[in-house]
mmCIF file with all atom_site columns, C-alpha atoms in Angstrom:
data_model
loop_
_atom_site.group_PDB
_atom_site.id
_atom_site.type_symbol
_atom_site.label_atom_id
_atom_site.label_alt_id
_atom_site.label_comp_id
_atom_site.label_asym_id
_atom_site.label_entity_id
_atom_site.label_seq_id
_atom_site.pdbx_PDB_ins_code
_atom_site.Cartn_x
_atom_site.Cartn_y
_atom_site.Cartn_z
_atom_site.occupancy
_atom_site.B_iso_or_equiv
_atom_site.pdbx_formal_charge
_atom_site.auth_seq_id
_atom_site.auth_comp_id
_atom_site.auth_asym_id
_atom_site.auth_atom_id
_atom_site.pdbx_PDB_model_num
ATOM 1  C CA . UNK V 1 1  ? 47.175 -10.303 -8.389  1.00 0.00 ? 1  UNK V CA 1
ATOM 2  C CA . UNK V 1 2  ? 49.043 -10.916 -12.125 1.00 0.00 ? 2  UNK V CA 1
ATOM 3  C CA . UNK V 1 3  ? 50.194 -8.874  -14.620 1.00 0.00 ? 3  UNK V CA 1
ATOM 4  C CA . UNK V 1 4  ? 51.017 -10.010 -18.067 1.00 0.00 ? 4  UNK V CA 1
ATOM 5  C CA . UNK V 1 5  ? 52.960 -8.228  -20.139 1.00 0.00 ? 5  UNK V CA 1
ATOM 6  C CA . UNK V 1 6  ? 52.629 -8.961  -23.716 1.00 0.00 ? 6  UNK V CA 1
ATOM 7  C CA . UNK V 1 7  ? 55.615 -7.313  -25.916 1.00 0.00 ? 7  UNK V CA 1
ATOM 8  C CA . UNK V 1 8  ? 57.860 -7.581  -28.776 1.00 0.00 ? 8  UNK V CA 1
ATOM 9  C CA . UNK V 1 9  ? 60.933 -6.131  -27.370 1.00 0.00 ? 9  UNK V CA 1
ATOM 10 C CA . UNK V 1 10 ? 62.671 -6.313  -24.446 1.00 0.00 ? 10 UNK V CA 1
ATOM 11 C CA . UNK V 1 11 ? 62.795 -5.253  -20.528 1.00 0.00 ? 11 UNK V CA 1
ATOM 12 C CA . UNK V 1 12 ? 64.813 -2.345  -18.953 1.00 0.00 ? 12 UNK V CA 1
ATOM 13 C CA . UNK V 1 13 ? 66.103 -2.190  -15.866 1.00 0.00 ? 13 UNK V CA 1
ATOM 14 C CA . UNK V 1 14 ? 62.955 -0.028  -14.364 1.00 0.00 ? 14 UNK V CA 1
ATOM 15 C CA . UNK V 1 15 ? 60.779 -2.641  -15.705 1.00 0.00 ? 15 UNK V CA 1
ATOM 16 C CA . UNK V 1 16 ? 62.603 -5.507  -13.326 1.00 0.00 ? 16 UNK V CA 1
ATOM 17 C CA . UNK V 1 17 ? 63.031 -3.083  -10.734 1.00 0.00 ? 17 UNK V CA 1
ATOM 18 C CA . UNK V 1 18 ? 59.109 -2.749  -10.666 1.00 0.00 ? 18 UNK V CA 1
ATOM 19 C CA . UNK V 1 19 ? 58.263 -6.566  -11.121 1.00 0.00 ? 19 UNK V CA 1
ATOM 20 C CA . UNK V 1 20 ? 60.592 -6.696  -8.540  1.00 0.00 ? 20 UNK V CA 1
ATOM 21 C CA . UNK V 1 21 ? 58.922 -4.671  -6.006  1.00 0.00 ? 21 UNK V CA 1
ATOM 22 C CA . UNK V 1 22 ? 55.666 -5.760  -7.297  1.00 0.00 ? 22 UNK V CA 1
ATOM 23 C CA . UNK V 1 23 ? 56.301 -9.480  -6.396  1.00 0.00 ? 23 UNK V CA 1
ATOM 24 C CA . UNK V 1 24 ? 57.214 -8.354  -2.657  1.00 0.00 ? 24 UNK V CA 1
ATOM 25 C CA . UNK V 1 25 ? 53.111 -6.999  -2.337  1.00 0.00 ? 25 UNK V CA 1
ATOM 26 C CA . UNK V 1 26 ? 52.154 -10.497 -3.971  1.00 0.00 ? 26 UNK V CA 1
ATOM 27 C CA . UNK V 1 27 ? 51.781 -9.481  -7.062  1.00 0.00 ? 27 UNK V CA 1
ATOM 28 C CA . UNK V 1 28 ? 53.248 -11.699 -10.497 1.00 0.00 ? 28 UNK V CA 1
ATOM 29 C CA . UNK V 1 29 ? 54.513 -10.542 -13.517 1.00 0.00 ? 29 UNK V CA 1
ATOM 30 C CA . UNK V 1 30 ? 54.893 -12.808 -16.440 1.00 0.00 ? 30 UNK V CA 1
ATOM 31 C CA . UNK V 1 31 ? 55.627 -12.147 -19.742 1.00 0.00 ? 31 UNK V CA 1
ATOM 32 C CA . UNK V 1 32 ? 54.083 -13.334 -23.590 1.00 0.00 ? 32 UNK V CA 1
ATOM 33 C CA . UNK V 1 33 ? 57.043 -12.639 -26.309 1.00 0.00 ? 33 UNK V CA 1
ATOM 34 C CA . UNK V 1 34 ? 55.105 -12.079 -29.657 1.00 0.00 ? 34 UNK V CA 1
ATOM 35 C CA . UNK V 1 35 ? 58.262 -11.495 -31.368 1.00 0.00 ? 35 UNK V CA 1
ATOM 36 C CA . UNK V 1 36 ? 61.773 -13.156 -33.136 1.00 0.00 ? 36 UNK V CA 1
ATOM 37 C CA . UNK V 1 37 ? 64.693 -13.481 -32.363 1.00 0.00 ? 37 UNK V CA 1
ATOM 38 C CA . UNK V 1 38 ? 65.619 -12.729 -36.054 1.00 0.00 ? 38 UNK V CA 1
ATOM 39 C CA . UNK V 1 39 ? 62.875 -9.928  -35.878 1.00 0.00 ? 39 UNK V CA 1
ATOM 40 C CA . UNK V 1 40 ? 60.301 -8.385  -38.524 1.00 0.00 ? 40 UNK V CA 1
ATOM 41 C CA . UNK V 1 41 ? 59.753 -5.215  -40.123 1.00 0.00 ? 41 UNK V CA 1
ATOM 42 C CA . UNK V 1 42 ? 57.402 -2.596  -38.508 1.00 0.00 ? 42 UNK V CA 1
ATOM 43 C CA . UNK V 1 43 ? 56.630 1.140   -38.832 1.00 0.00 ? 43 UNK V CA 1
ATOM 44 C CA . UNK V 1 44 ? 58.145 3.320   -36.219 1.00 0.00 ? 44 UNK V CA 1
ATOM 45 C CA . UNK V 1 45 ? 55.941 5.282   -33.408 1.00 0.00 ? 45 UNK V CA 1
ATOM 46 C CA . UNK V 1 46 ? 56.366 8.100   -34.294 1.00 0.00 ? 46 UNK V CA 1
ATOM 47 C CA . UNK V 1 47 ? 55.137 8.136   -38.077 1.00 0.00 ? 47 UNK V CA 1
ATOM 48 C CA . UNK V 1 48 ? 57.750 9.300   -40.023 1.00 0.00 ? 48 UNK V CA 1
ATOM 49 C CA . UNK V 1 49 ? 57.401 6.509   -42.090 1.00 0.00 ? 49 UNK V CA 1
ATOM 50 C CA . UNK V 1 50 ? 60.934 5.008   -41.191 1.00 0.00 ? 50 UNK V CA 1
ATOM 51 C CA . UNK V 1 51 ? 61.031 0.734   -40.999 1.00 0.00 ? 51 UNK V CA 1
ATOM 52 C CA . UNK V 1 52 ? 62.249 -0.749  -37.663 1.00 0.00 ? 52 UNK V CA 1
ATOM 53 C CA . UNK V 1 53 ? 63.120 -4.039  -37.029 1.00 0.00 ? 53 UNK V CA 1
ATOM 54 C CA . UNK V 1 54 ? 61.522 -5.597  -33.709 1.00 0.00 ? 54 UNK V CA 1
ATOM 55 C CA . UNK V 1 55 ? 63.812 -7.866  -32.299 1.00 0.00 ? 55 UNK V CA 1
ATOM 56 C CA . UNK V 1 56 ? 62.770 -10.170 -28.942 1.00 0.00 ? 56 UNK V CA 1
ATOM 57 C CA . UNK V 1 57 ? 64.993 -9.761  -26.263 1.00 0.00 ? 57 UNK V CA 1
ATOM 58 C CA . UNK V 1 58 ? 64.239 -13.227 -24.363 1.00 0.00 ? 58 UNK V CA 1
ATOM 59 C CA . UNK V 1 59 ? 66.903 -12.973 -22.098 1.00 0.00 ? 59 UNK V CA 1
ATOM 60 C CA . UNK V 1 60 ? 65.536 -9.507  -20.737 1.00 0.00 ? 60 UNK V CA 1
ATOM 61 C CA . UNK V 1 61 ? 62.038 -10.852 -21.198 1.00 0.00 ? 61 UNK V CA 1
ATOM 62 C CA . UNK V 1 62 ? 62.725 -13.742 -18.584 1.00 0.00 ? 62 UNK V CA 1
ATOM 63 C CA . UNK V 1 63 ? 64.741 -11.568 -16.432 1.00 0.00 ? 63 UNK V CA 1
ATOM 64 C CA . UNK V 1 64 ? 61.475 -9.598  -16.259 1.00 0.00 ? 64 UNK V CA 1
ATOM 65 C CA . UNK V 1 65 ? 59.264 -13.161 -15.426 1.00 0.00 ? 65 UNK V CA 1
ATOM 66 C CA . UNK V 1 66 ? 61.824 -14.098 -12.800 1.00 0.00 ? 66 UNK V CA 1
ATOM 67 C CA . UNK V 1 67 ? 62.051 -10.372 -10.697 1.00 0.00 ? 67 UNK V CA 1
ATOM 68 C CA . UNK V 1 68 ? 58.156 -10.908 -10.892 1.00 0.00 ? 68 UNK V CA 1
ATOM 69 C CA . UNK V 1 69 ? 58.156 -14.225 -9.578  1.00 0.00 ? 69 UNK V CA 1
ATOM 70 C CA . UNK V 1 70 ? 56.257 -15.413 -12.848 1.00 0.00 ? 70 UNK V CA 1
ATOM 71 C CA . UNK V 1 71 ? 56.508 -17.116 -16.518 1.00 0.00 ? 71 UNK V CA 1
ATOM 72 C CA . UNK V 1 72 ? 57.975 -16.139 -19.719 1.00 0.00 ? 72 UNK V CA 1
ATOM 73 C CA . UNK V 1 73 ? 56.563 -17.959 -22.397 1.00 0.00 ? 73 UNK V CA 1
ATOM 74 C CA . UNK V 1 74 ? 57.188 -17.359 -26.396 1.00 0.00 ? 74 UNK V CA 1
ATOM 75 C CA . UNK V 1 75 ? 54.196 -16.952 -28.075 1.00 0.00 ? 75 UNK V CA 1
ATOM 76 C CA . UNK V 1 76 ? 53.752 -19.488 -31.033 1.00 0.00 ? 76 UNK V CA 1
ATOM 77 C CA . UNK V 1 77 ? 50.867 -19.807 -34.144 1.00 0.00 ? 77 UNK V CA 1
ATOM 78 C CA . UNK V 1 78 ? 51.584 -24.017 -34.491 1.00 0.00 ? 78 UNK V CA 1
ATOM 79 C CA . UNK V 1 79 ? 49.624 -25.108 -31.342 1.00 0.00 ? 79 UNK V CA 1
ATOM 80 C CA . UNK V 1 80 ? 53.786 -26.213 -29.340 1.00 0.00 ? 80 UNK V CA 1
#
């Protein structure tokens, strides 16, 4: 099996520690950043109107793709 994770953010240590013990039952993890590294604006979860900034943690992110024995790619709109 795969999993792909598609986030703006970044990976904690439960999520590698899963990917982890995922990929030892044959199962792959990659990971699609839709983010920045400079990060964008976005409304918080819990709708108190207060303005985040989303920033992509790459360096978690392929942490993540490499416990899960999979990819990290950055997602892109320009077709590279």
């Amino acid at each position: 099996g795969h999993i792909i994770v598609l986030t703006a953010d970044s990976a904690d240590n439960t999520a590698v520690n899963t990917a982890k013990s995922l990929s030892s039952d044959g199962i792959t993890t990659s990971v699609l950043g839709m983010a920045t590294k400079v990060g964008a604006p976005l409304l918080s979860d819990d709708r108190n109107g207060k303005v985040e900034i989303s920033r992509l943690d790459s360096k978690s992110l392929q942490a993540l793709a490499d416990a899960g024995q999979g990819q990290f790619q950055m997602f892109t709109a320009d077709d590279s």
